[in-house]
mmCIF file of C-alpha atoms and ligand atoms in Angstrom:
data_model
loop_
_atom_site.group_PDB
_atom_site.id
_atom_site.type_symbol
_atom_site.label_atom_id
_atom_site.label_comp_id
_atom_site.label_asym_id
_atom_site.label_seq_id
_atom_site.Cartn_x
_atom_site.Cartn_y
_atom_site.Cartn_z
ATOM 1 C CA MET A 1 -15.628 15.173 1.434
ATOM 2 C CA SER A 2 -14.932 19.066 1.517
ATOM 3 C CA GLU A 3 -14.561 20.532 -1.859
ATOM 4 C CA GLU A 4 -11.567 22.660 -0.915
ATOM 5 C CA ARG A 5 -9.632 19.869 0.772
ATOM 6 C CA PRO A 6 -9.632 16.727 -1.586
ATOM 7 C CA ILE A 7 -7.990 13.593 -0.302
ATOM 8 C CA VAL A 8 -6.276 10.618 -2.200
ATOM 9 C CA ASP A 9 -6.348 6.995 -1.202
ATOM 10 C CA CYS A 10 -3.126 5.812 -3.067
ATOM 11 C CA HIS A 11 -3.450 2.096 -2.084
ATOM 12 C CA THR A 12 -6.587 -0.134 -2.475
ATOM 13 C CA HIS A 13 -7.294 -3.595 -3.416
ATOM 14 C CA LEU A 14 -9.972 -5.685 -5.649
ATOM 15 C CA MET A 15 -10.100 -9.140 -4.670
ATOM 16 C CA TRP A 16 -12.398 -11.761 -3.415
ATOM 17 C CA TYR A 17 -12.767 -15.462 -2.006
ATOM 18 C CA PRO A 18 -12.824 -17.855 -3.953
ATOM 19 C CA ASP A 19 -12.257 -16.342 -7.368
ATOM 20 C CA HIS A 20 -9.012 -14.626 -6.443
ATOM 21 C CA VAL A 21 -7.954 -15.881 -3.079
ATOM 22 C CA GLY A 22 -7.383 -19.419 -1.952
ATOM 23 C CA GLU A 23 -8.798 -20.922 1.244
ATOM 24 C CA GLN A 24 -5.666 -21.041 3.223
ATOM 25 C CA TYR A 25 -4.956 -17.359 2.573
ATOM 26 C CA ALA A 26 -8.606 -16.350 3.342
ATOM 27 C CA GLN A 27 -8.373 -18.668 6.528
ATOM 28 C CA GLU A 28 -5.125 -16.734 7.680
ATOM 29 C CA ALA A 29 -6.575 -13.265 6.528
ATOM 30 C CA LEU A 30 -9.387 -13.672 9.032
ATOM 31 C CA ALA A 31 -7.269 -14.571 11.868
ATOM 32 C CA SER A 32 -5.058 -11.694 11.296
ATOM 33 C CA LYS A 33 -8.071 -9.439 11.048
ATOM 34 C CA LEU A 34 -9.430 -10.379 14.230
ATOM 35 C CA ILE A 35 -6.617 -9.391 16.104
ATOM 36 C CA LYS A 36 -6.303 -6.100 14.430
ATOM 37 C CA MET A 37 -10.187 -5.557 15.315
ATOM 38 C CA LYS A 38 -9.295 -6.122 18.884
ATOM 39 C CA TYR A 39 -6.255 -3.616 19.047
ATOM 40 C CA SER A 40 -7.649 -1.295 17.079
ATOM 41 C CA GLY A 41 -11.062 -0.853 18.908
ATOM 42 C CA GLY A 42 -12.625 -2.161 15.746
ATOM 43 C CA GLU A 43 -11.061 0.590 13.359
ATOM 44 C CA ALA A 44 -10.881 -2.196 10.491
ATOM 45 C CA TYR A 45 -12.999 -3.121 7.553
ATOM 46 C CA SER A 46 -15.418 -5.995 8.774
ATOM 47 C CA ALA A 47 -18.114 -6.438 6.463
ATOM 48 C CA GLN A 48 -17.922 -9.718 7.236
ATOM 49 C CA LEU A 49 -15.984 -12.058 9.802
ATOM 50 C CA ASP A 50 -15.689 -15.254 7.717
ATOM 51 C CA LEU A 51 -13.536 -16.458 4.755
ATOM 52 C CA HIS A 52 -14.972 -13.508 3.101
ATOM 53 C CA SER A 53 -13.610 -10.660 5.527
ATOM 54 C CA TYR A 54 -10.924 -9.707 2.916
ATOM 55 C CA ASP A 55 -13.556 -9.493 0.106
ATOM 56 C CA ALA A 56 -13.134 -6.450 -2.051
ATOM 57 C CA LYS A 57 -15.772 -6.440 -4.834
ATOM 58 C CA PRO A 58 -16.212 -3.310 -6.832
ATOM 59 C CA GLU A 59 -19.478 -2.459 -5.358
ATOM 60 C CA ALA A 60 -17.996 -2.457 -1.509
ATOM 61 C CA HIS A 61 -14.852 -0.731 -3.005
ATOM 62 C CA TRP A 62 -17.012 2.074 -4.483
ATOM 63 C CA LYS A 63 -18.810 2.435 -1.409
ATOM 64 C CA VAL A 64 -16.078 3.040 0.902
ATOM 65 C CA SER A 65 -14.197 5.223 -1.659
ATOM 66 C CA GLU A 66 -16.910 7.939 -1.312
ATOM 67 C CA PRO A 67 -14.650 10.332 0.938
ATOM 68 C CA ALA A 68 -11.712 10.317 -1.611
ATOM 69 C CA ALA A 69 -11.331 12.278 -4.677
ATOM 70 C CA LYS A 70 -8.897 9.985 -6.201
ATOM 71 C CA VAL A 71 -8.187 6.304 -5.434
ATOM 72 C CA VAL A 72 -5.535 4.064 -6.658
ATOM 73 C CA VAL A 73 -6.591 0.545 -7.188
ATOM 74 C CA PHE A 74 -4.850 -2.629 -7.957
ATOM 75 C CA GLY A 75 -4.953 -6.453 -7.374
ATOM 76 C CA LEU A 76 -2.076 -8.860 -6.732
ATOM 77 C CA GLN A 77 -0.594 -11.647 -8.690
ATOM 78 C CA ALA A 78 1.181 -13.863 -6.291
ATOM 79 C CA LYS A 79 0.949 -17.729 -7.019
ATOM 80 C CA ALA A 80 3.238 -18.493 -4.005
ATOM 81 C CA VAL A 81 0.624 -17.395 -1.230
ATOM 82 C CA GLY A 82 -2.452 -18.128 -3.554
ATOM 83 C CA VAL A 83 -3.463 -14.990 -4.634
ATOM 84 C CA TRP A 84 -4.229 -14.300 -8.266
ATOM 85 C CA VAL A 85 -6.302 -11.103 -9.436
ATOM 86 C CA PRO A 86 -6.481 -10.702 -13.182
ATOM 87 C CA ASN A 87 -5.462 -7.063 -14.409
ATOM 88 C CA GLU A 88 -8.560 -7.015 -16.498
ATOM 89 C CA VAL A 89 -10.563 -7.015 -13.433
ATOM 90 C CA ILE A 90 -9.020 -3.813 -12.194
ATOM 91 C CA ALA A 91 -9.291 -2.210 -15.756
ATOM 92 C CA ASP A 92 -13.005 -3.070 -15.948
ATOM 93 C CA TYR A 93 -13.785 -1.561 -12.672
ATOM 94 C CA VAL A 94 -11.746 1.725 -13.347
ATOM 95 C CA ARG A 95 -13.352 2.019 -16.805
ATOM 96 C CA GLN A 96 -16.808 2.576 -14.666
ATOM 97 C CA HIS A 97 -15.422 5.431 -12.788
ATOM 98 C CA PRO A 98 -12.444 6.993 -14.414
ATOM 99 C CA GLU A 99 -12.926 10.491 -13.049
ATOM 100 C CA LYS A 100 -11.925 8.893 -9.462
ATOM 101 C CA LEU A 101 -9.946 5.787 -10.063
ATOM 102 C CA GLU A 102 -6.594 4.954 -11.111
ATOM 103 C CA GLY A 103 -5.700 1.418 -11.675
ATOM 104 C CA TRP A 104 -2.242 -0.047 -11.267
ATOM 105 C CA ALA A 105 -1.112 -3.492 -12.749
ATOM 106 C CA SER A 106 0.439 -6.332 -10.724
ATOM 107 C CA VAL A 107 2.749 -8.882 -12.474
ATOM 108 C CA ASP A 108 4.767 -11.377 -10.940
ATOM 109 C CA PRO A 109 8.450 -10.851 -11.449
ATOM 110 C CA ASN A 110 8.892 -14.871 -11.504
ATOM 111 C CA GLU A 111 7.044 -14.939 -14.920
ATOM 112 C CA PRO A 112 9.525 -14.850 -17.858
ATOM 113 C CA ASP A 113 7.212 -12.583 -19.781
ATOM 114 C CA CYS A 114 6.305 -10.118 -16.789
ATOM 115 C CA ILE A 115 7.780 -7.056 -18.858
ATOM 116 C CA GLU A 116 5.341 -7.952 -22.012
ATOM 117 C CA GLN A 117 2.633 -8.543 -19.423
ATOM 118 C CA LEU A 118 3.216 -5.041 -17.884
ATOM 119 C CA GLU A 119 3.338 -3.240 -21.521
ATOM 120 C CA HIS A 120 -0.035 -4.972 -22.229
ATOM 121 C CA CYS A 121 -1.385 -3.620 -18.950
ATOM 122 C CA VAL A 122 -0.166 -0.223 -19.713
ATOM 123 C CA LYS A 123 -0.873 0.160 -23.561
ATOM 124 C CA GLU A 124 -4.017 -2.175 -23.693
ATOM 125 C CA LEU A 125 -5.745 -1.534 -20.276
ATOM 126 C CA GLY A 126 -4.673 1.719 -19.311
ATOM 127 C CA LEU A 127 -2.932 0.797 -16.003
ATOM 128 C CA LYS A 128 -0.585 3.356 -14.716
ATOM 129 C CA GLY A 129 1.662 1.882 -12.191
ATOM 130 C CA LEU A 130 2.867 -1.481 -10.664
ATOM 131 C CA LYS A 131 2.017 -3.161 -7.205
ATOM 132 C CA LEU A 132 4.935 -5.559 -6.057
ATOM 133 C CA GLY A 133 5.144 -7.864 -2.957
ATOM 134 C CA PRO A 134 8.133 -9.913 -2.740
ATOM 135 C CA VAL A 135 6.830 -11.506 0.477
ATOM 136 C CA TYR A 136 3.904 -12.830 -1.666
ATOM 137 C CA GLN A 137 5.430 -13.201 -4.884
ATOM 138 C CA HIS A 138 8.837 -14.953 -3.786
ATOM 139 C CA PHE A 139 11.296 -12.866 -5.349
ATOM 140 C CA ASP A 140 14.519 -11.363 -4.204
ATOM 141 C CA PRO A 141 14.170 -7.541 -4.681
ATOM 142 C CA GLN A 142 18.050 -7.369 -4.827
ATOM 143 C CA ASP A 143 18.364 -9.800 -7.744
ATOM 144 C CA ARG A 144 19.824 -7.870 -10.543
ATOM 145 C CA LYS A 145 17.803 -10.160 -12.950
ATOM 146 C CA HIS A 146 14.766 -8.115 -12.083
ATOM 147 C CA TRP A 147 16.494 -4.903 -12.899
ATOM 148 C CA PRO A 148 15.110 -5.050 -16.552
ATOM 149 C CA LEU A 149 11.288 -4.803 -15.119
ATOM 150 C CA PHE A 150 12.499 -1.783 -12.624
ATOM 151 C CA LYS A 151 14.004 0.001 -15.937
ATOM 152 C CA LYS A 152 10.720 -0.499 -17.837
ATOM 153 C CA CYS A 153 8.971 1.298 -15.025
ATOM 154 C CA GLN A 154 11.076 4.182 -14.938
ATOM 155 C CA ASP A 155 11.168 4.428 -18.731
ATOM 156 C CA LEU A 156 7.365 4.347 -18.575
ATOM 157 C CA GLY A 157 6.985 6.808 -15.943
ATOM 158 C CA LEU A 158 5.056 3.982 -13.890
ATOM 159 C CA PRO A 159 5.172 4.201 -9.959
ATOM 160 C CA ILE A 160 5.762 1.247 -7.923
ATOM 161 C CA MET A 161 3.762 0.417 -4.710
ATOM 162 C CA TRP A 162 5.726 -2.174 -2.822
ATOM 163 C CA HIS A 163 4.664 -4.233 0.062
ATOM 164 C CA GLN A 164 7.963 -4.364 1.795
ATOM 165 C CA GLY A 165 7.323 -5.409 5.194
ATOM 166 C CA THR A 166 5.838 -8.275 7.405
ATOM 167 C CA THR A 167 2.409 -9.965 6.519
ATOM 168 C CA PHE A 168 0.488 -12.854 7.769
ATOM 169 C CA PRO A 169 0.276 -15.817 5.202
ATOM 170 C CA SER A 170 2.313 -18.689 6.537
ATOM 171 C CA ARG A 171 3.679 -19.305 3.002
ATOM 172 C CA ALA A 172 5.025 -15.548 2.815
ATOM 173 C CA ARG A 173 8.798 -15.174 2.470
ATOM 174 C CA LEU A 174 9.801 -12.363 5.224
ATOM 175 C CA ASN A 175 13.460 -12.468 4.237
ATOM 176 C CA TRP A 176 12.680 -10.586 1.146
ATOM 177 C CA GLY A 177 10.398 -8.195 2.988
ATOM 178 C CA LEU A 178 13.042 -5.773 4.212
ATOM 179 C CA PRO A 179 12.565 -2.049 3.533
ATOM 180 C CA LEU A 180 16.331 -1.613 3.033
ATOM 181 C CA GLN A 181 16.427 -4.073 0.257
ATOM 182 C CA LEU A 182 14.997 -1.280 -1.954
ATOM 183 C CA GLU A 183 18.045 1.028 -1.699
ATOM 184 C CA ASP A 184 19.993 -0.270 -4.481
ATOM 185 C CA ILE A 185 16.732 -0.190 -6.831
ATOM 186 C CA ALA A 186 16.209 3.620 -5.517
ATOM 187 C CA MET A 187 20.001 4.451 -6.188
ATOM 188 C CA ASP A 188 20.064 2.647 -9.697
ATOM 189 C CA PHE A 189 16.696 4.141 -10.791
ATOM 190 C CA PRO A 190 16.802 7.760 -9.326
ATOM 191 C CA ASP A 191 13.639 8.512 -11.518
ATOM 192 C CA LEU A 192 11.702 5.880 -10.385
ATOM 193 C CA LYS A 193 8.728 6.767 -8.051
ATOM 194 C CA MET A 194 8.207 4.174 -5.358
ATOM 195 C CA ILE A 195 5.764 3.786 -2.306
ATOM 196 C CA VAL A 196 6.572 1.516 0.463
ATOM 197 C CA ALA A 197 3.453 0.586 2.109
ATOM 198 C CA HIS A 198 2.529 0.351 5.618
ATOM 199 C CA LEU A 199 5.494 2.339 7.160
ATOM 200 C CA GLY A 200 7.511 -0.721 6.382
ATOM 201 C CA HIS A 201 6.146 -2.309 9.641
ATOM 202 C CA PRO A 202 7.634 -3.819 11.725
ATOM 203 C CA TRP A 203 10.757 -2.274 10.181
ATOM 204 C CA GLU A 204 9.549 1.379 10.386
ATOM 205 C CA GLU A 205 12.921 2.712 11.509
ATOM 206 C CA ASP A 206 14.798 1.149 8.407
ATOM 207 C CA LEU A 207 11.822 2.588 6.296
ATOM 208 C CA VAL A 208 12.398 6.084 7.557
ATOM 209 C CA VAL A 209 16.030 6.236 6.961
ATOM 210 C CA LEU A 210 15.380 4.978 3.455
ATOM 211 C CA ILE A 211 12.988 7.404 2.422
ATOM 212 C CA ARG A 212 15.039 10.196 4.044
ATOM 213 C CA LYS A 213 17.892 9.714 1.488
ATOM 214 C CA CYS A 214 16.052 8.593 -1.386
ATOM 215 C CA PRO A 215 14.098 11.523 -2.916
ATOM 216 C CA ASN A 216 11.661 9.353 -5.055
ATOM 217 C CA VAL A 217 10.720 6.834 -2.377
ATOM 218 C CA TYR A 218 7.624 7.601 -0.145
ATOM 219 C CA THR A 219 5.479 5.490 2.155
ATOM 220 C CA ASP A 220 1.871 5.247 3.320
ATOM 221 C CA ILE A 221 0.131 4.855 6.521
ATOM 222 C CA SER A 222 -2.346 1.996 5.655
ATOM 223 C CA ALA A 223 -2.790 -0.693 7.775
ATOM 224 C CA VAL A 224 -0.824 0.221 10.798
ATOM 225 C CA HIS A 225 -2.985 2.167 13.158
ATOM 226 C CA TYR A 226 -4.246 -1.266 14.215
ATOM 227 C CA ARG A 227 -1.250 -1.678 16.716
ATOM 228 C CA PRO A 228 -1.576 1.723 18.544
ATOM 229 C CA TRP A 229 1.706 1.509 20.370
ATOM 230 C CA ARG A 230 3.763 0.573 17.394
ATOM 231 C CA TYR A 231 2.169 3.186 15.241
ATOM 232 C CA TRP A 232 2.773 5.960 17.741
ATOM 233 C CA GLN A 233 6.510 5.324 17.979
ATOM 234 C CA ALA A 234 6.594 4.898 14.206
ATOM 235 C CA MET A 235 5.092 8.172 13.634
ATOM 236 C CA VAL A 236 7.326 10.126 16.228
ATOM 237 C CA THR A 237 10.451 8.299 14.403
ATOM 238 C CA ALA A 238 9.350 9.626 11.140
ATOM 239 C CA MET A 239 8.717 13.151 12.631
ATOM 240 C CA GLU A 240 12.105 13.150 14.285
ATOM 241 C CA TYR A 241 14.027 12.157 11.114
ATOM 242 C CA GLY A 242 12.175 14.730 9.152
ATOM 243 C CA VAL A 243 10.272 12.662 6.775
ATOM 244 C CA ALA A 244 6.539 13.122 7.849
ATOM 245 C CA HIS A 245 6.147 14.920 4.425
ATOM 246 C CA LYS A 246 6.425 11.703 2.631
ATOM 247 C CA ILE A 247 3.999 9.987 4.312
ATOM 248 C CA LEU A 248 0.862 9.320 2.128
ATOM 249 C CA LEU A 249 -2.663 8.583 3.239
ATOM 250 C CA ALA A 250 -4.084 5.102 1.977
ATOM 251 C CA SER A 251 -6.355 2.528 3.195
ATOM 252 C CA ASP A 252 -5.111 -0.736 1.786
ATOM 253 C CA PHE A 253 -8.893 -1.645 1.578
ATOM 254 C CA PRO A 254 -10.188 -4.232 2.223
ATOM 255 C CA SER A 255 -7.810 -4.212 5.304
ATOM 256 C CA ALA A 256 -9.331 -1.090 6.348
ATOM 257 C CA THR A 257 -11.400 2.060 5.019
ATOM 258 C CA ILE A 258 -10.072 5.448 4.252
ATOM 259 C CA THR A 259 -12.304 6.561 7.181
ATOM 260 C CA ASN A 260 -10.849 4.158 9.705
ATOM 261 C CA VAL A 261 -7.345 5.439 8.672
ATOM 262 C CA ILE A 262 -8.150 8.962 9.332
ATOM 263 C CA ASN A 263 -9.728 8.158 12.622
ATOM 264 C CA GLY A 264 -6.384 6.179 13.560
ATOM 265 C CA LEU A 265 -4.426 9.015 12.576
ATOM 266 C CA ARG A 266 -6.631 11.334 14.750
ATOM 267 C CA ASN A 267 -6.200 9.052 17.538
ATOM 268 C CA VAL A 268 -2.529 8.659 17.250
ATOM 269 C CA ASN A 269 -1.620 10.598 20.559
ATOM 270 C CA LYS A 270 -4.347 8.680 22.675
ATOM 271 C CA LEU A 271 -1.959 6.420 24.484
ATOM 272 C CA VAL A 272 0.613 9.414 25.417
ATOM 273 C CA GLU A 273 -1.993 12.091 26.270
ATOM 274 C CA GLY A 274 -1.334 13.555 29.619
ATOM 275 C CA THR A 275 2.514 12.677 29.708
ATOM 276 C CA HIS A 276 5.580 14.421 28.345
ATOM 277 C CA LEU A 277 6.104 12.026 25.506
ATOM 278 C CA PRO A 278 6.084 13.768 22.164
ATOM 279 C CA GLN A 279 2.901 13.991 20.152
ATOM 280 C CA ILE A 280 2.257 14.162 16.235
ATOM 281 C CA SER A 281 0.762 17.626 15.740
ATOM 282 C CA VAL A 282 -2.385 18.325 14.255
ATOM 283 C CA GLU A 283 -0.597 20.119 11.631
ATOM 284 C CA ILE A 284 1.498 17.137 10.648
ATOM 285 C CA GLN A 285 -1.781 14.971 10.716
ATOM 286 C CA ASP A 286 -3.436 17.587 8.196
ATOM 287 C CA ARG A 287 -0.590 17.310 5.952
ATOM 288 C CA ILE A 288 -0.786 13.531 5.775
ATOM 289 C CA ILE A 289 -4.303 13.769 5.032
ATOM 290 C CA TYR A 290 -4.752 16.880 2.780
ATOM 291 C CA GLU A 291 -1.500 17.887 1.305
ATOM 292 C CA ASN A 292 1.251 15.193 0.949
ATOM 293 C CA TRP A 293 -0.411 13.392 -1.966
ATOM 294 C CA LYS A 294 0.440 16.520 -4.142
ATOM 295 C CA ASP A 295 4.225 15.847 -4.348
ATOM 296 C CA PHE A 296 3.752 12.291 -5.414
ATOM 297 C CA PHE A 297 0.525 13.000 -7.818
ATOM 298 C CA PRO A 298 1.202 16.476 -9.150
ATOM 299 C CA GLN A 299 -0.974 15.653 -11.896
ATOM 300 C CA TRP A 300 -3.961 15.841 -9.409
ATOM 301 C CA ALA A 301 -2.961 18.736 -7.455
HETATM 302 ZN ZN1 ZN B 1 -1.952 -3.776 -0.163
#
């Protein structure tokens, strides 16, 4: 890492099979990873290609975090798809490397005491944001019964990382995964900072128009370089609508490493080289890698 140009990875996970991830999830994750490896030319994290392909233990996470100055790390609590990472696992790891790591919580909005759980994560465990994934957790992000949770996040200054896009588990509920379903939350809680992961794939166009009009909603480029054609189109769309400055660098480790994602971004124009089709400039690429995080995380700038 160059000293003058620090980078931030705003989306990484800790979780491993079988402690936090059920067998069906691990099987389906492996099948999905093999396809990503094929179309990305191997630019996915591939410590193992078995039920442990999505394992992210602290040692592995720490090793691949080397290029980043700051790394946001969280688990996921989603009984519906067989994933449950205790927030204590995140807090324990962050305590070992407080200069680099920032831990965020995950609570399941279906749990009646989810707000108390979140307060515990903030006050007792020192976690500083919230990870939500309606497709994994089986909740409707437009249901007003969840508004108190979002209000709590806004009051406590906790940003939310949303998985609002498609995913692989057969038990996921895609009809709660559309980026535009976050519009009412963004409008009712204008001070709530949110990141919608993965450019909202494969609803990148909806994601782009959402973040264009919602000042505090951003996105990240994790887990999208595996599909080079979609990725290039999504990036052109973001550029043409003027939202490239709201794209944050992220790996979604163990899906990929930050190095994989930077390589993917540097290769974004490869498919269209030698044509008249639009290209993503090196300047935009550099801003995504080195600059855009400063708006979302001014405390680290
Ligand atoms: Zn993720």
